[in-house]
PDB file of C-alpha atoms and ligand atoms in Angstrom:
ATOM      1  CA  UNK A 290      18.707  64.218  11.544  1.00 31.00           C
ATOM      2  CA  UNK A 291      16.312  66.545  11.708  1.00 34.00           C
ATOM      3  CA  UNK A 292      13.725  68.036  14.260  1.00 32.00           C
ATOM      4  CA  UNK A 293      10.579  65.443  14.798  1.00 32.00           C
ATOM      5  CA  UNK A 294      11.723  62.881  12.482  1.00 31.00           C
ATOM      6  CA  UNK A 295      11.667  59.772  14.576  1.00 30.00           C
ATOM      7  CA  UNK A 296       8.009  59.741  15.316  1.00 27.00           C
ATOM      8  CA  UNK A 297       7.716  56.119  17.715  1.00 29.00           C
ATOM      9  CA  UNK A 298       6.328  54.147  20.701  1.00 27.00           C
ATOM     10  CA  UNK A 299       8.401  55.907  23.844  1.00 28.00           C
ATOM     11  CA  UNK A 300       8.141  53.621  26.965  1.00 30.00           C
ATOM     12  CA  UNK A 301       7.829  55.297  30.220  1.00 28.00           C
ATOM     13  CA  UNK A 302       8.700  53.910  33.017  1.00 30.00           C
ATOM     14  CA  UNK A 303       5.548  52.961  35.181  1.00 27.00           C
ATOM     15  CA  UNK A 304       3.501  54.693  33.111  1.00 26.00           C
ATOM     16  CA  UNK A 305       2.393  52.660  30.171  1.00 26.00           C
ATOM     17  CA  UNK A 306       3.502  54.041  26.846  1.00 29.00           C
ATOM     18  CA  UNK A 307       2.734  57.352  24.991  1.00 30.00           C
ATOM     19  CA  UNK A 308       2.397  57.100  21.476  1.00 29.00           C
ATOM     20  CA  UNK A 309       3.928  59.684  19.360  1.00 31.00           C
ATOM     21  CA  UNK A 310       1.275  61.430  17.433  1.00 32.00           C
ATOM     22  CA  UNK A 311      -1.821  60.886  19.986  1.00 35.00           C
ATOM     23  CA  UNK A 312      -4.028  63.828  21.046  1.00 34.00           C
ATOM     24  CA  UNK A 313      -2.008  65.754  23.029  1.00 41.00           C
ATOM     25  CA  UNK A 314      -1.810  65.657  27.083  1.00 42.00           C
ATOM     26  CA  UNK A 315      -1.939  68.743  29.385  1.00 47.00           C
ATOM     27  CA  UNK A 316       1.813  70.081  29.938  1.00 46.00           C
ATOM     28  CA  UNK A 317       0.902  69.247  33.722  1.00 46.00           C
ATOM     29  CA  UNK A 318       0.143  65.484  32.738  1.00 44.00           C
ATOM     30  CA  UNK A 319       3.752  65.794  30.842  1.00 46.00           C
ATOM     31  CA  UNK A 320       5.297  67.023  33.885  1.00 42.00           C
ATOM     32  CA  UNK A 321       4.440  64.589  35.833  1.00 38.00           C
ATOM     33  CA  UNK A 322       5.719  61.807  34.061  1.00 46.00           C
ATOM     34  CA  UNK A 323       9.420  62.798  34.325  1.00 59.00           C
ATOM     35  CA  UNK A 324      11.205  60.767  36.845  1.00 75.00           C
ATOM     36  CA  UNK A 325      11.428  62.509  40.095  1.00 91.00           C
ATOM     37  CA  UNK A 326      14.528  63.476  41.673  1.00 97.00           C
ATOM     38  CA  UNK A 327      15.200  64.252  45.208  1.00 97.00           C
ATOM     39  CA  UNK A 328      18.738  64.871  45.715  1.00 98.00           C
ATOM     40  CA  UNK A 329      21.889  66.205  44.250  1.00 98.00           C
ATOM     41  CA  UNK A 330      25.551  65.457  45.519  1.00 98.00           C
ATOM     42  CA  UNK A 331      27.237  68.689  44.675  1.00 98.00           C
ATOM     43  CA  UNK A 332      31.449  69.441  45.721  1.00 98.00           C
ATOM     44  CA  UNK A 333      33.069  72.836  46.909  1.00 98.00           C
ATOM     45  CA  UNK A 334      35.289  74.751  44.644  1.00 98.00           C
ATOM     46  CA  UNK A 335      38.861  74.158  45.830  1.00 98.00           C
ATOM     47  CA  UNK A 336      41.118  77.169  45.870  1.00 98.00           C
ATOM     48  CA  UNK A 337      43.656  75.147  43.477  1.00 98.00           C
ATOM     49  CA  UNK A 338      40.766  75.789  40.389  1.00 98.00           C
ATOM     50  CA  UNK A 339      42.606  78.983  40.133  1.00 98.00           C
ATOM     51  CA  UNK A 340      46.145  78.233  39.807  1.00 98.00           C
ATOM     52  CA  UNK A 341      45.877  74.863  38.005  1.00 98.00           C
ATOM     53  CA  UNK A 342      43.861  76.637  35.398  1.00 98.00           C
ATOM     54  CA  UNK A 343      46.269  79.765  35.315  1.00 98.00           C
ATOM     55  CA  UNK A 344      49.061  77.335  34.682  1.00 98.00           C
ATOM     56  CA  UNK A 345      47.441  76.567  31.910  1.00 97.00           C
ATOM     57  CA  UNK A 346      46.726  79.741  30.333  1.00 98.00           C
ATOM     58  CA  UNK A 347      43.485  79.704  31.597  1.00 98.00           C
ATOM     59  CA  UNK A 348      42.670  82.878  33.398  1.00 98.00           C
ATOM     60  CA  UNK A 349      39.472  81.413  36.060  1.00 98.00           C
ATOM     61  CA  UNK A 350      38.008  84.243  38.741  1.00 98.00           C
ATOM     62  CA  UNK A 351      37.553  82.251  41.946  1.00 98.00           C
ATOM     63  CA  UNK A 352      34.908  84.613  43.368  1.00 98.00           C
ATOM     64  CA  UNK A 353      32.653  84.293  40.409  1.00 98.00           C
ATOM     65  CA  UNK A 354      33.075  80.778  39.901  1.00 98.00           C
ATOM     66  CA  UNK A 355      31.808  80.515  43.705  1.00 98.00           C
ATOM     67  CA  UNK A 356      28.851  82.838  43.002  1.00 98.00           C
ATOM     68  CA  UNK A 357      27.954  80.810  39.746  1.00 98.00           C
ATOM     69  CA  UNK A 358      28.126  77.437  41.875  1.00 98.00           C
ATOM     70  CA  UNK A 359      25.898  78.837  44.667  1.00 98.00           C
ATOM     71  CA  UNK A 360      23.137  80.199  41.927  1.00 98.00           C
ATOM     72  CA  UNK A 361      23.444  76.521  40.388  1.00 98.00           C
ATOM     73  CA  UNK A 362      22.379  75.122  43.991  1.00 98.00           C
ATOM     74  CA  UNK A 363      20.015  77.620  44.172  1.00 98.00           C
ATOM     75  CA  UNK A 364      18.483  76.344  40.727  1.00 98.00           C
ATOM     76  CA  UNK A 365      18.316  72.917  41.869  1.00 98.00           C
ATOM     77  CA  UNK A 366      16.487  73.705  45.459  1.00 98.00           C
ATOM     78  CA  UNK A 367      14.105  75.549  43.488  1.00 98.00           C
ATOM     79  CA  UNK A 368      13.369  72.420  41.172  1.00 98.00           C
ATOM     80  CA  UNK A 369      12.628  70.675  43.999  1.00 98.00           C
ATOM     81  CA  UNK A 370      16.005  68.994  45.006  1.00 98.00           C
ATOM     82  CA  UNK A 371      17.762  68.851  48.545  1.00 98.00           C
ATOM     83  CA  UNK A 372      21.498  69.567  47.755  1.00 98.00           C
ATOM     84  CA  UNK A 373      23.976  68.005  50.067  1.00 98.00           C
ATOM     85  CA  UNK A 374      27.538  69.762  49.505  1.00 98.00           C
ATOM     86  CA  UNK A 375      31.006  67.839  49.804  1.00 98.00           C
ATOM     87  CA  UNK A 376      34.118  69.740  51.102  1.00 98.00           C
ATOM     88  CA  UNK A 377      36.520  70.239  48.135  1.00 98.00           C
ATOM     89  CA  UNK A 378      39.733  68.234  48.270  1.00 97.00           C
ATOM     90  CA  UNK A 379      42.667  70.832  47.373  1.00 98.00           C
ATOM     91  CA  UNK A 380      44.777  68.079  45.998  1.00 98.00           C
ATOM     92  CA  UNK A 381      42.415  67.723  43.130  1.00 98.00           C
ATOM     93  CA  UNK A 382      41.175  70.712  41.452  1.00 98.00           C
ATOM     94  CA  UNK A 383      38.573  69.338  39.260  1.00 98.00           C
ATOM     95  CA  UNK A 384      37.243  67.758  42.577  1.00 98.00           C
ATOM     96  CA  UNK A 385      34.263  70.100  41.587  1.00 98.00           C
ATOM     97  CA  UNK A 386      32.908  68.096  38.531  1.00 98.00           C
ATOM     98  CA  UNK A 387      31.232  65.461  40.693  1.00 98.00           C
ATOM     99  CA  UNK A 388      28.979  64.352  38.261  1.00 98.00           C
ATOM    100  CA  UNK A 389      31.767  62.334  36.747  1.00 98.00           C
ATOM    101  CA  UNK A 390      33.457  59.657  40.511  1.00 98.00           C
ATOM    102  CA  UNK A 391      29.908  57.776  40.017  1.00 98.00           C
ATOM    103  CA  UNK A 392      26.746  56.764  38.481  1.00 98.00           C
ATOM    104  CA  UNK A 393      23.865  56.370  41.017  1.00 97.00           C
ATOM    105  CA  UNK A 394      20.742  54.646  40.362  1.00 97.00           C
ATOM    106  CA  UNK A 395      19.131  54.165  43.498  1.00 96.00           C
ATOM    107  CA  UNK A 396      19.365  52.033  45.471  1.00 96.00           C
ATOM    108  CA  UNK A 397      23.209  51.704  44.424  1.00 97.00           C
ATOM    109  CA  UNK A 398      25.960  54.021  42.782  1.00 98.00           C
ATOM    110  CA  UNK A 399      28.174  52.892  40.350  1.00 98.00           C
ATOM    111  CA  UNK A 400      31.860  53.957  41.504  1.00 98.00           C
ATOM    112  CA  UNK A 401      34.046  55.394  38.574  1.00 97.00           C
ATOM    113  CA  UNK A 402      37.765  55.455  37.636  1.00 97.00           C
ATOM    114  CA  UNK A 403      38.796  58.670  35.942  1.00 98.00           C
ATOM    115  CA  UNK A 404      41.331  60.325  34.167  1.00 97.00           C
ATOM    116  CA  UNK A 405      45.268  61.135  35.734  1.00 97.00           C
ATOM    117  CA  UNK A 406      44.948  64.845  36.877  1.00 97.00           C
ATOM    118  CA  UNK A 407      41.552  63.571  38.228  1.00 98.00           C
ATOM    119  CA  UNK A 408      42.388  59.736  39.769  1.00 97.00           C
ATOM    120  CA  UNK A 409      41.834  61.367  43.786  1.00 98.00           C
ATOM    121  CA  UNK A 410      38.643  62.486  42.921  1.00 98.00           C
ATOM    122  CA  UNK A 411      36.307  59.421  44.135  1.00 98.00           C
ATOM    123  CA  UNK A 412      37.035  57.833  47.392  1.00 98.00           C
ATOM    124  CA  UNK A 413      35.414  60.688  49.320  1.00 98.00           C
ATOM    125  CA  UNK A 414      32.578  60.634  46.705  1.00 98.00           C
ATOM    126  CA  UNK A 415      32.270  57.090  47.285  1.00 98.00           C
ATOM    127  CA  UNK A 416      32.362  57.985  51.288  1.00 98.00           C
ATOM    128  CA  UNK A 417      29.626  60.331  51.004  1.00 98.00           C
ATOM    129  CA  UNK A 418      27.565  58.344  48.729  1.00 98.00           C
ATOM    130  CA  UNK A 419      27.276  55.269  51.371  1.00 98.00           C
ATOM    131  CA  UNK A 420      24.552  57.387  53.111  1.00 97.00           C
ATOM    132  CA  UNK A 421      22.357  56.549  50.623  1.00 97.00           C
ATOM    133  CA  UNK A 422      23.478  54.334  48.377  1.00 98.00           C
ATOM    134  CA  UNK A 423      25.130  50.327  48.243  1.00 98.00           C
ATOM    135  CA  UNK A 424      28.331  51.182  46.020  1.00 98.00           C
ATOM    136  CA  UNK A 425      29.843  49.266  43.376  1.00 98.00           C
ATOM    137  CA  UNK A 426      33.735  49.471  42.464  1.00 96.00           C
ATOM    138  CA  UNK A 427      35.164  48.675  38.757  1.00 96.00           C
ATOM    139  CA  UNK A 428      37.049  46.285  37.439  1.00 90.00           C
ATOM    140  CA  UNK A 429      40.801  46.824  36.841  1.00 89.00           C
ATOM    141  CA  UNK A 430      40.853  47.344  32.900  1.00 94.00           C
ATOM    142  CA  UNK A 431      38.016  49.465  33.269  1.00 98.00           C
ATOM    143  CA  UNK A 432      37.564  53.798  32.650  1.00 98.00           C
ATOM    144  CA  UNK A 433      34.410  55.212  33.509  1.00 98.00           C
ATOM    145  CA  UNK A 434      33.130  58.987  34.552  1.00 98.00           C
ATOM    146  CA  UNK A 435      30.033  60.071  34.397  1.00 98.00           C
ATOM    147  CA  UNK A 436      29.370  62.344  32.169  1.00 98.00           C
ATOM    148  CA  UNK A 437      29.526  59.652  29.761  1.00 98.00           C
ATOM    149  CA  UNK A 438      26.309  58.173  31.041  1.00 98.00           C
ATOM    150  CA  UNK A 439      23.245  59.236  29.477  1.00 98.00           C
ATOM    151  CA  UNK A 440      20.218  58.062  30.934  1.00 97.00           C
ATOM    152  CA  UNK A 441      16.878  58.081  28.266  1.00 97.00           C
ATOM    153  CA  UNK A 442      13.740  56.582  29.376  1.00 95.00           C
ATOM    154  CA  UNK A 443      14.806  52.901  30.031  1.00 95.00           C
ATOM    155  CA  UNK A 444      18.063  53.379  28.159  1.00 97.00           C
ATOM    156  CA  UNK A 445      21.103  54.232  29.611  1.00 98.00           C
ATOM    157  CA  UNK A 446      23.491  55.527  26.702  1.00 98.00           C
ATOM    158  CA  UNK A 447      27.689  55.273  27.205  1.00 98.00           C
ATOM    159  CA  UNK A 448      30.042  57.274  25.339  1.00 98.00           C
ATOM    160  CA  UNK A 449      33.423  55.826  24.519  1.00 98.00           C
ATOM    161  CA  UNK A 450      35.512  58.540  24.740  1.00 98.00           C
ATOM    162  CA  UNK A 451      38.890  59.441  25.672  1.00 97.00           C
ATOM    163  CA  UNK A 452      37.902  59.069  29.499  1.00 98.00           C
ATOM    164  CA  UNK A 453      35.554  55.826  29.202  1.00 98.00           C
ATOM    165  CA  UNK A 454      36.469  52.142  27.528  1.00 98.00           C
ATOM    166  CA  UNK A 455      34.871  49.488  26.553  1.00 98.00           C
ATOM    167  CA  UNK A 456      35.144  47.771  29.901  1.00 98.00           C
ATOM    168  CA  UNK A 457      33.383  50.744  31.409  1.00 98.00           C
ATOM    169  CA  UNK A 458      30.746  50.381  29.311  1.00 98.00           C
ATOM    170  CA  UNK A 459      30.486  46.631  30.187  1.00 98.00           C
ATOM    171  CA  UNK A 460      30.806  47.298  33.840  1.00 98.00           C
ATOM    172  CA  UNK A 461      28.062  49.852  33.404  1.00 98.00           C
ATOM    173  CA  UNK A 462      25.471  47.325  31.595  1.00 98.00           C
ATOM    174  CA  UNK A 463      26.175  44.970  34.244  1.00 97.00           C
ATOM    175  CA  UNK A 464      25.497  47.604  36.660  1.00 98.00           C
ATOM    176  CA  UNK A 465      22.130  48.521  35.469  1.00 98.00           C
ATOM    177  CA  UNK A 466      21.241  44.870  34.425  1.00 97.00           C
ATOM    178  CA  UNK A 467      19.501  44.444  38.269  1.00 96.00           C
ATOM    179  CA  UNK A 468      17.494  48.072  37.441  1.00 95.00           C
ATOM    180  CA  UNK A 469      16.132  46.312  33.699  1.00 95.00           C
ATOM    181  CA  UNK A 470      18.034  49.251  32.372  1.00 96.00           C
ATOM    182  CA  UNK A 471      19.257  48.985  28.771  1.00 96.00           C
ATOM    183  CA  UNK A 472      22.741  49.829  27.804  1.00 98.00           C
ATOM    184  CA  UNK A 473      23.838  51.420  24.444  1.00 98.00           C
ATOM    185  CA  UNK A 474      27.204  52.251  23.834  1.00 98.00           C
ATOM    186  CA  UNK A 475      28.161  55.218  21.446  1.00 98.00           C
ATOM    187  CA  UNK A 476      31.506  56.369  19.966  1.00 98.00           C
ATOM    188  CA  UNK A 477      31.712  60.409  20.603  1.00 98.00           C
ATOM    189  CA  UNK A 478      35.120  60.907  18.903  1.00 94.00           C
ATOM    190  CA  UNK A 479      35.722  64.679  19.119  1.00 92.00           C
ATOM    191  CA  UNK A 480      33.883  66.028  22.329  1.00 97.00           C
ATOM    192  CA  UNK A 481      35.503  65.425  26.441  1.00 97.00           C
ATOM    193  CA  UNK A 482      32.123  63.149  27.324  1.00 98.00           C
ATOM    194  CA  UNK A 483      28.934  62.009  25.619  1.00 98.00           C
ATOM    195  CA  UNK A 484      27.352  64.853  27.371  1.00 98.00           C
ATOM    196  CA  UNK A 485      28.963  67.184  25.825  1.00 98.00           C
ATOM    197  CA  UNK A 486      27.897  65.960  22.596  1.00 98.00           C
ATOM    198  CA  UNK A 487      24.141  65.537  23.872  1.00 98.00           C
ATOM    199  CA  UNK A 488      21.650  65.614  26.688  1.00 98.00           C
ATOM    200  CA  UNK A 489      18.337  64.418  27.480  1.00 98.00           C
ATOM    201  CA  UNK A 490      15.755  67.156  27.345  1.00 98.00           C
ATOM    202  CA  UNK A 491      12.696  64.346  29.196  1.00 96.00           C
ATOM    203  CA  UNK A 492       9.569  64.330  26.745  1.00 96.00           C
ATOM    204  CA  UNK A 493      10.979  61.725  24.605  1.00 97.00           C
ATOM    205  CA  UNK A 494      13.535  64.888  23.003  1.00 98.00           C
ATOM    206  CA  UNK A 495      17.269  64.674  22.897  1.00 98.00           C
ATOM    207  CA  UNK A 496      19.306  67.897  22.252  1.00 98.00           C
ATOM    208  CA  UNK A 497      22.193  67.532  20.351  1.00 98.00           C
ATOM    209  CA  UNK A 498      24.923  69.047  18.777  1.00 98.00           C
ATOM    210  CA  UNK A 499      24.515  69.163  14.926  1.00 98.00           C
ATOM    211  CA  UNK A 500      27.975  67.295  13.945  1.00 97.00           C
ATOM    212  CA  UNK A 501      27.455  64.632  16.391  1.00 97.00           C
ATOM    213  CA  UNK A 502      27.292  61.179  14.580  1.00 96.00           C
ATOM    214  CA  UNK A 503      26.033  58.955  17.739  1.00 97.00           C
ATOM    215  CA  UNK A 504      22.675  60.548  17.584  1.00 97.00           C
ATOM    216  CA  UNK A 505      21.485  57.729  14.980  1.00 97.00           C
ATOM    217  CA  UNK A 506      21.993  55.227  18.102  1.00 98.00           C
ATOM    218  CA  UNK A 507      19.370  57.034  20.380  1.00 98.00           C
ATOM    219  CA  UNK A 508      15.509  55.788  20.190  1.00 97.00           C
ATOM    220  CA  UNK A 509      14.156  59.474  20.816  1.00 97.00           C
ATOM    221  CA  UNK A 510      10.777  60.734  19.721  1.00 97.00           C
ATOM    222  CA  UNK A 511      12.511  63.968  18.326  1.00 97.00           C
ATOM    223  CA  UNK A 512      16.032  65.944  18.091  1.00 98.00           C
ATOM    224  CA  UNK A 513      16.579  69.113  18.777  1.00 98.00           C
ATOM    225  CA  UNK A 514      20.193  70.284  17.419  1.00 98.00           C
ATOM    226  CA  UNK A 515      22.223  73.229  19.046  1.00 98.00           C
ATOM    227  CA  UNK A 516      23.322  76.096  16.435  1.00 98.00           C
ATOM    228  CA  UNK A 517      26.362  74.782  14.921  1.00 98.00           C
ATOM    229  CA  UNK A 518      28.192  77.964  16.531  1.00 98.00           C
ATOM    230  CA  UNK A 519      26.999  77.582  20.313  1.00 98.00           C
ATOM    231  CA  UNK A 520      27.910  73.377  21.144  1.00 98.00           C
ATOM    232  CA  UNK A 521      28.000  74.262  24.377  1.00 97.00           C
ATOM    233  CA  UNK A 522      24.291  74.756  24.777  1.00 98.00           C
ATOM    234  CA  UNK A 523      24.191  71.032  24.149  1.00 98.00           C
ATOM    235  CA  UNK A 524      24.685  70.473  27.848  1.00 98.00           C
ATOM    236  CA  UNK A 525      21.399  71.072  29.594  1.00 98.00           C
ATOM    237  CA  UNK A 526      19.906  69.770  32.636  1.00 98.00           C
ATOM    238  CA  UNK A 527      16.501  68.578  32.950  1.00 98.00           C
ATOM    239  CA  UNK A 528      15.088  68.774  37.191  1.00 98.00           C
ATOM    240  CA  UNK A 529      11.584  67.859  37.444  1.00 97.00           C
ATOM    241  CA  UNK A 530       9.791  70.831  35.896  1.00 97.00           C
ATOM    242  CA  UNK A 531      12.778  72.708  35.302  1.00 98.00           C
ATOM    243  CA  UNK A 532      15.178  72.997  32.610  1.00 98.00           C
ATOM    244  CA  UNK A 533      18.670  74.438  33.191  1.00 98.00           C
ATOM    245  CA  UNK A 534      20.383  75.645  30.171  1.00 98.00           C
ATOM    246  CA  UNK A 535      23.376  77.167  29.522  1.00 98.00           C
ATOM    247  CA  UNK A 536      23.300  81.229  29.614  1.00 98.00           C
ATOM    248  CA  UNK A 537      24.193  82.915  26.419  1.00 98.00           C
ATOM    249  CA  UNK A 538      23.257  80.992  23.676  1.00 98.00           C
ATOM    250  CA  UNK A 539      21.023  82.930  21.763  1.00 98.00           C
ATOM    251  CA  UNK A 540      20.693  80.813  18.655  1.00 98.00           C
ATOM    252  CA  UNK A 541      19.381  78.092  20.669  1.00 98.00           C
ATOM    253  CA  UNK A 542      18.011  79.297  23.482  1.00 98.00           C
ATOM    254  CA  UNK A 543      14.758  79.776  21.517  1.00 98.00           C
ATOM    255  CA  UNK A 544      14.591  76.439  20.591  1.00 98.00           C
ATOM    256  CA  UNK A 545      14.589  75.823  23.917  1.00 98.00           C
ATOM    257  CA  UNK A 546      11.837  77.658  25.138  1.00 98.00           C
ATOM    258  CA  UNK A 547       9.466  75.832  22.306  1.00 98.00           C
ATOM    259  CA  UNK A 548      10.244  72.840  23.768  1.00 98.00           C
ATOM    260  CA  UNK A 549       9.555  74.066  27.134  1.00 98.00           C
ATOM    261  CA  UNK A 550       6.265  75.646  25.960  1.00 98.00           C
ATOM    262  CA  UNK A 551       5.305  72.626  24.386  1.00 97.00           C
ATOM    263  CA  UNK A 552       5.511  70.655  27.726  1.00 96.00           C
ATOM    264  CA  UNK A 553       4.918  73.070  30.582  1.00 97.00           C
ATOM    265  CA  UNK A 554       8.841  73.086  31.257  1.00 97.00           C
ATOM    266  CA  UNK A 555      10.549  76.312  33.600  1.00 98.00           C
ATOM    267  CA  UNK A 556      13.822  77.540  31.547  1.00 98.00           C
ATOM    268  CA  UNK A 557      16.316  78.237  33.791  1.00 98.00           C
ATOM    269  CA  UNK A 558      19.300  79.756  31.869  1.00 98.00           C
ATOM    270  CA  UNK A 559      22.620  79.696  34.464  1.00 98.00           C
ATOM    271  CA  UNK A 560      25.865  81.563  33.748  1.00 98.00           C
ATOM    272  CA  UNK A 561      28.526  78.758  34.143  1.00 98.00           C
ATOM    273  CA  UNK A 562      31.746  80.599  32.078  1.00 98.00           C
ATOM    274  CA  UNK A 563      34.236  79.843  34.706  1.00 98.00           C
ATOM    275  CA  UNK A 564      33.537  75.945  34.893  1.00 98.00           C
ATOM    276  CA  UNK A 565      33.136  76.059  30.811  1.00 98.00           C
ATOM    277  CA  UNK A 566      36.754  77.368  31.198  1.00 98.00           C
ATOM    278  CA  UNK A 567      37.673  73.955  33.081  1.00 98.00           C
ATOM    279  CA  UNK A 568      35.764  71.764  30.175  1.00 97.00           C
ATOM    280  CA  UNK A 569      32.706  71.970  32.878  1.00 97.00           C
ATOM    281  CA  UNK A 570      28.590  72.870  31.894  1.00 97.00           C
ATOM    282  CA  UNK A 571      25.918  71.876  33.704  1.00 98.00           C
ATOM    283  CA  UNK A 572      25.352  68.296  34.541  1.00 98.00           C
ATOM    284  CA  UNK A 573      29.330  68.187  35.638  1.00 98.00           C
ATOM    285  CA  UNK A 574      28.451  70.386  38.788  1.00 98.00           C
ATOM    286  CA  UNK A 575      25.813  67.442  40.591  1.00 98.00           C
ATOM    287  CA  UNK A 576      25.300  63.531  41.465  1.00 98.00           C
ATOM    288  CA  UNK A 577      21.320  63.718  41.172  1.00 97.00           C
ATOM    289  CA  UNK A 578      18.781  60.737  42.455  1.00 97.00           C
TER     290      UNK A 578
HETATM  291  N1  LIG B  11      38.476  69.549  33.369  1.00 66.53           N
HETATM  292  C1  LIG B  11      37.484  68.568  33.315  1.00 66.53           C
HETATM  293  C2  LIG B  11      38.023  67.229  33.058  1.00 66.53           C
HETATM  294  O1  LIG B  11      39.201  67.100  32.760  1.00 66.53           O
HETATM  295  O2  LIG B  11      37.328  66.246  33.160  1.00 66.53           O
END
């Protein structure tokens, strides 16, 4: 699918519906009608990164790992977003990918079950989360992490992945059933998460990888694809009126910034190489509400 090709009615959320193809509103106006977040859940890096990485092969650097998750914090204070920060748990390295223990949508969070190496991960999530938030456990039978949950307008999309089943996805639509939220599940058969596959850009634009399949199921006003040799740049985050991308992508980066043009959208591009190293990007490092 190709840039601009889905040209539609996008519901907004409390604010009426903007027809694709009417006179154009002030990038301020667009701004504005991006749901607002306040908050962002973000965890430590545990010392154990390192050498669970390194027994893998994987060669991380601890210090700049901490320096690019600091910078990331930074990014999202300057979008507008307190950051509260959990102590890492050295039992589980990847305790740092909090995006993926639970799904909030205010006033409740959505507690997840998650792969093996990563099964320790929640409870103190889930702890943490009670501040704010009622929380909701799974079923049995069911997988779900977050970065399988896509949130698009008044759609919530669900990969079904190696990490999330179809009971996940059910718990999930019963979840969101309360919020009037919409649930669409999508197979993403060769990427970790959905959200590696795809994110939400806000402005009725998705941003996709070019060989991902699933994009048919999204009702977007327009898809932007990566370059077919940087599918990591697929994995922005959109905060208020700024857009974190992934540093170093020079094919797409420009593609990007047209977007951002177009709707009075900050680019923020963040250098994120030792979490990419872990199977990490952007949206892995924060809960947001
Ligand atoms: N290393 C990230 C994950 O396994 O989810």
């Amino acid at each position: 699918m190709g840039e601009g090709c889905r040209r539609r009615a996008l519901p907004l959320p409390g604010r009426g519906r903007i027809l694709a193809g009417e006179p154009k509103v002030s990038p301020e106006h667009e701004v504005r009608q991006v749901r607002e977040l306040t908050t962002a859940l973000m965890r430590r890096v545990p010392d154990s990164y390192e050498p669970f990485y390194g027994a893998r092969g994987i060669a991380i650097d601890l210090q700049t790992a901490r320096a690019q998750h600091a910078a990331y914090a930074d990014a999202l204070r300057a979008a507008g977003v307190r950051v509260h920060l959990l102590d890492a748990d050295e039992a589980w390295p990847d305790c740092v990918f909090v995006e993926d223990p639970a799904v909030v949508v205010p006033p409740r969070a959505l507690i997840g079950r998650l792969a093996a190496h990563r099964e320790g991960e929640p409870p103190p999530v889930q702890a943490a989360l009670r501040e704010w938030h009622e929380t909701v456990a799974l079923d049995g039978g069911a997988r779900l992490e977050g970065g399988d949950v896509l949130h698009v307008e008044d759609t919530t999309y669900v990969g079904l992945t190696a990490r999330t089943n179809a009971r996940g996805a059910d718990a999930l639509r019963d979840f969101l059933a309360p919020a009037g939220r919409r649930v669409v599940a999508v197979r993403v058969p060769n990427y970790l998460h959905l959200k590696t596959a795809a994110s939400y850009l806000g402005n009725g634009t998705l941003l996709a990888v070019p060989d991902f399949a699933g994009v048919k199921a999204f009702q977007v006003d327009q898809v932007i694809h990566t370059d077919a040799a940087e599918p990591v740049a697929a994995n922005c985050l959109r905060v208020n009126g700024d857009l974190l991308v992934v540093a170093g992508n020079p094919r797409t980066e420009p593609r990007l910034r047209a977007f951002a043009e177009r709707h009075g959208v900050r680019v923020v591009p963040l250098e994120i190489s030792e979490f990419q190293k872990g199977d990490g990007s952007l949206t892995c490092l924060s809960t947001l509400w």
